[in-house]
mmCIF file of C-alpha atoms in Angstrom:
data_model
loop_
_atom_site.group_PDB
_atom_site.id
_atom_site.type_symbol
_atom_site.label_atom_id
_atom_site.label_comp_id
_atom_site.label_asym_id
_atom_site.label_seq_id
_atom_site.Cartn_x
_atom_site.Cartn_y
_atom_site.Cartn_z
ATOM 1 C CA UNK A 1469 -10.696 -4.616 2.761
ATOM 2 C CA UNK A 1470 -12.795 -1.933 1.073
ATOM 3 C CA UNK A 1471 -11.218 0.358 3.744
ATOM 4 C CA UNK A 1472 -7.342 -0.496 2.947
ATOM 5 C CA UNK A 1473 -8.199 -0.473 -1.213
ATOM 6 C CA UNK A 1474 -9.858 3.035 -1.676
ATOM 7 C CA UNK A 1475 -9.445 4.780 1.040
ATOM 8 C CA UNK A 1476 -6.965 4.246 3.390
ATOM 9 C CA UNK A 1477 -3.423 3.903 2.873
ATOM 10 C CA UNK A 1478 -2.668 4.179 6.284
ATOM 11 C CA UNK A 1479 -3.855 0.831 7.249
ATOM 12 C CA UNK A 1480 -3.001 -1.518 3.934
ATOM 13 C CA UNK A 1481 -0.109 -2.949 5.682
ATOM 14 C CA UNK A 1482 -1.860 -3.947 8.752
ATOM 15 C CA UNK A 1483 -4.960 -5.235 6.750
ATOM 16 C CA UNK A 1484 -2.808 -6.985 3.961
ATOM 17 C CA UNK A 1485 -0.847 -8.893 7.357
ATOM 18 C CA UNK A 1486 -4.207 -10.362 9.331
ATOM 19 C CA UNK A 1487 -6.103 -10.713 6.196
ATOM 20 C CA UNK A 1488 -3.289 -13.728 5.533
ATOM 21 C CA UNK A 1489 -4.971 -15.927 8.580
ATOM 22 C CA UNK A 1490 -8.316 -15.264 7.655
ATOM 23 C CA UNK A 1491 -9.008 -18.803 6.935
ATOM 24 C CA UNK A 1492 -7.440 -19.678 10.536
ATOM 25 C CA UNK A 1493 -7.785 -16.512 12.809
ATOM 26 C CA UNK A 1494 -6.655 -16.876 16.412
ATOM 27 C CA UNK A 1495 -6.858 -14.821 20.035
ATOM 28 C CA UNK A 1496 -4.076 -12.534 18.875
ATOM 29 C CA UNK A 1497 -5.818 -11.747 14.886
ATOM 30 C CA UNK A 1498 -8.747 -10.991 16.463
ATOM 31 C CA UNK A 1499 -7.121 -8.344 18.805
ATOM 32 C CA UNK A 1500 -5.484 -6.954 15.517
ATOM 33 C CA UNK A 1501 -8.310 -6.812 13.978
ATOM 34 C CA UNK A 1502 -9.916 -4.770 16.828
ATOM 35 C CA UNK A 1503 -6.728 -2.361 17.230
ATOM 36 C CA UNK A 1504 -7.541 -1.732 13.133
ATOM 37 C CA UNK A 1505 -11.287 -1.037 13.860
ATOM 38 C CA UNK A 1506 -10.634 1.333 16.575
ATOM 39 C CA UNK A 1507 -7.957 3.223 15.014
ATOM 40 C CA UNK A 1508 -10.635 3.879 12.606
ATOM 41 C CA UNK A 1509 -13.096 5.207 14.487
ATOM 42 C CA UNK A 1510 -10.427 7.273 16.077
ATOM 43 C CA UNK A 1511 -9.428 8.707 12.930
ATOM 44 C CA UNK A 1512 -12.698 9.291 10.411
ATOM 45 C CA UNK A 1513 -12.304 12.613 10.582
ATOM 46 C CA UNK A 1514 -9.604 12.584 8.609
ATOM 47 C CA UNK A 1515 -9.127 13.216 4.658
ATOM 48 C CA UNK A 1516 -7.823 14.000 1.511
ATOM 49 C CA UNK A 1517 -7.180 17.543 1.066
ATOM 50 C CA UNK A 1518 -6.356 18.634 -2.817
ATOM 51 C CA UNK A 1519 -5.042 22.241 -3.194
ATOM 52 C CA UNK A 1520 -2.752 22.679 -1.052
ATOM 53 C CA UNK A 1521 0.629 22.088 -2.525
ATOM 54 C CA UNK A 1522 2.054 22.338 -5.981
ATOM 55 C CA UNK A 1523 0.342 20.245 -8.649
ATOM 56 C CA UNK A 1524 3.275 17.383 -8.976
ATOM 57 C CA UNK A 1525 2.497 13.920 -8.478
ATOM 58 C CA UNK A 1526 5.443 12.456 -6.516
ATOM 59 C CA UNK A 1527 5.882 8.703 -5.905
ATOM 60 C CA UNK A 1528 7.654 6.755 -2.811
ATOM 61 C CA UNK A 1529 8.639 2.567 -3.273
ATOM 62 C CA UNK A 1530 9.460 0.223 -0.593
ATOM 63 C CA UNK A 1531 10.939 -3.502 -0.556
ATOM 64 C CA UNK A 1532 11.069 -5.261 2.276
ATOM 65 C CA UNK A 1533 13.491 -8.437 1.402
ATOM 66 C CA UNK A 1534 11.926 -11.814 2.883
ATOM 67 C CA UNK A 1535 8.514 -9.798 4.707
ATOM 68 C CA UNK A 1536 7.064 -12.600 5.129
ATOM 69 C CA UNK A 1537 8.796 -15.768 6.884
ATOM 70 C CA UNK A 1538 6.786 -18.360 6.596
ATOM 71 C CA UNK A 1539 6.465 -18.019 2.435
ATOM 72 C CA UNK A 1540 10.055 -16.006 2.658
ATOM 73 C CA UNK A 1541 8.644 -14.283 0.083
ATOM 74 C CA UNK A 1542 9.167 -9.861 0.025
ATOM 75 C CA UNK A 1543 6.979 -7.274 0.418
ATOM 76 C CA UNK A 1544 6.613 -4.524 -1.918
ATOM 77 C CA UNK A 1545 5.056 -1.304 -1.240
ATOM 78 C CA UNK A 1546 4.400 2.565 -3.069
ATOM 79 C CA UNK A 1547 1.996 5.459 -2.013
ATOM 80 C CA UNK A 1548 2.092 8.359 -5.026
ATOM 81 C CA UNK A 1549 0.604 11.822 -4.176
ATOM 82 C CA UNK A 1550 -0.631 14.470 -6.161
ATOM 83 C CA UNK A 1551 -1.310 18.006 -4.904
ATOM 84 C CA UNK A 1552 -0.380 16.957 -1.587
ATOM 85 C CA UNK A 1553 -2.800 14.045 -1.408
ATOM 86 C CA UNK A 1554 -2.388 10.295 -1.558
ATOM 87 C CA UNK A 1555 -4.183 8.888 -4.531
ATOM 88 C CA UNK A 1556 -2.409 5.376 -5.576
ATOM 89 C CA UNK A 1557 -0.910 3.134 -2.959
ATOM 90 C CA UNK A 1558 0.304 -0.622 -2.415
ATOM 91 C CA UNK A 1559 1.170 -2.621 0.264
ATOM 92 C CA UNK A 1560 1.490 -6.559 -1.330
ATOM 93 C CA UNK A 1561 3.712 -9.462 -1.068
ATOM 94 C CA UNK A 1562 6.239 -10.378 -4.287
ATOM 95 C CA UNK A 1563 4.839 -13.687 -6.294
ATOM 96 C CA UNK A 1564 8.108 -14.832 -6.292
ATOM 97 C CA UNK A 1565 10.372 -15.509 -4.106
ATOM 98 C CA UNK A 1566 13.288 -13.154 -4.296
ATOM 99 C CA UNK A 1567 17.079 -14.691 -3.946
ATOM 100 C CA UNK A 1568 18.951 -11.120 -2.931
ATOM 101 C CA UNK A 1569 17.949 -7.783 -1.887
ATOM 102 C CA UNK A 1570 18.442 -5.725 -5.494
ATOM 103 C CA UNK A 1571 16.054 -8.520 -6.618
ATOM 104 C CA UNK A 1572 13.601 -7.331 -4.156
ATOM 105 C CA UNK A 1573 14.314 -3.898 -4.841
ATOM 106 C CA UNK A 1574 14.142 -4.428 -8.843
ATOM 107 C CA UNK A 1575 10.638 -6.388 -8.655
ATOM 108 C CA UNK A 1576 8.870 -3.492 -6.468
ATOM 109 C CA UNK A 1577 10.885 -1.215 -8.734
ATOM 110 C CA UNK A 1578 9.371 -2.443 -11.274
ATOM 111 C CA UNK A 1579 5.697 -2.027 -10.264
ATOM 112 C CA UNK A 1580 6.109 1.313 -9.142
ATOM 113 C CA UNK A 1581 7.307 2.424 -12.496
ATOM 114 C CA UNK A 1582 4.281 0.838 -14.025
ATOM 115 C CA UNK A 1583 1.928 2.451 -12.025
ATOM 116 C CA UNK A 1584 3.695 5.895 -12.047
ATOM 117 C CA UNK A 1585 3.970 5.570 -16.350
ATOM 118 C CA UNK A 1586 -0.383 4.931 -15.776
ATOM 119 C CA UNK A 1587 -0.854 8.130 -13.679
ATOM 120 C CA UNK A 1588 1.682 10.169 -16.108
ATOM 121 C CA UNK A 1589 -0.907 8.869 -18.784
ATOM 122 C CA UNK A 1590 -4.176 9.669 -17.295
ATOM 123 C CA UNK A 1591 -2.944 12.861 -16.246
ATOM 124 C CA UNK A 1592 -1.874 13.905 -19.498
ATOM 125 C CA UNK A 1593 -5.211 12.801 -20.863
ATOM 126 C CA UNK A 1594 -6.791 15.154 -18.856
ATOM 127 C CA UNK A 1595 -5.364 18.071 -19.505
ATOM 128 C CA UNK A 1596 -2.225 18.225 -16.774
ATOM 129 C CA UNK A 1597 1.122 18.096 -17.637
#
């Protein structure tokens, strides 16, 4: 979990999915679970790389209307990036269960702009506009 949270947004969806049957994990989970560990072996050479691009911190949102069938319930996702570089991301399912697709789209909406207004803020409290 520490991997998906700080610092890998590659993998929060995959982690976020087979953490679900943790309490319950079968054949299949476990082979998940091993595809995640050796995609990170295969890939710890990578990361973030600050510099390169114009200073702008740029934000993508995604809903996903009824993600998850057995709770029906949506999944919302954002990554922002700053010089280039992922530094705020989300993969999570709704705590509610939406009725319609704008609803799903207004609720990870919503969170997106909240955590975009929080970066705007602690950016301009260090000095970057």
């Amino acid at each position: 979990m520490y991997a998906m949270v700080c610092t890998r947004p590659d993998i929060a969806y995959s982690v976020g999915v087979v953490s679900r049957f943790l309490t319950n994990l079968g054949k299949q989970h476990w082979q998940v679970v091993k595809w995640i560990l050796r995609y990170l072996k295969g890939t710890s050479h990578y990361c973030l790389c600050f510099g390169h691009d114009e200073i702008v911190l740029e934000g993508f949102m995604y809903a996903d209307m009824v993600g998850d069938m057995d709770t029906r319930k949506s999944t919302t996702g954002y990554l922002y990036t700053f010089a280039g570089a992922a530094v705020s991301w989300l993969s999570r399912l709704q705590r509610i269960v939406a009725l319609s697709t704008i609803e799903a789209e207004y609720i990870a909406t919503k969170k997106a702009c909240k955590e975009m207004f929080w970066m705007q803020r602690f950016l301009g409290e260090i000095g970057i506009k």
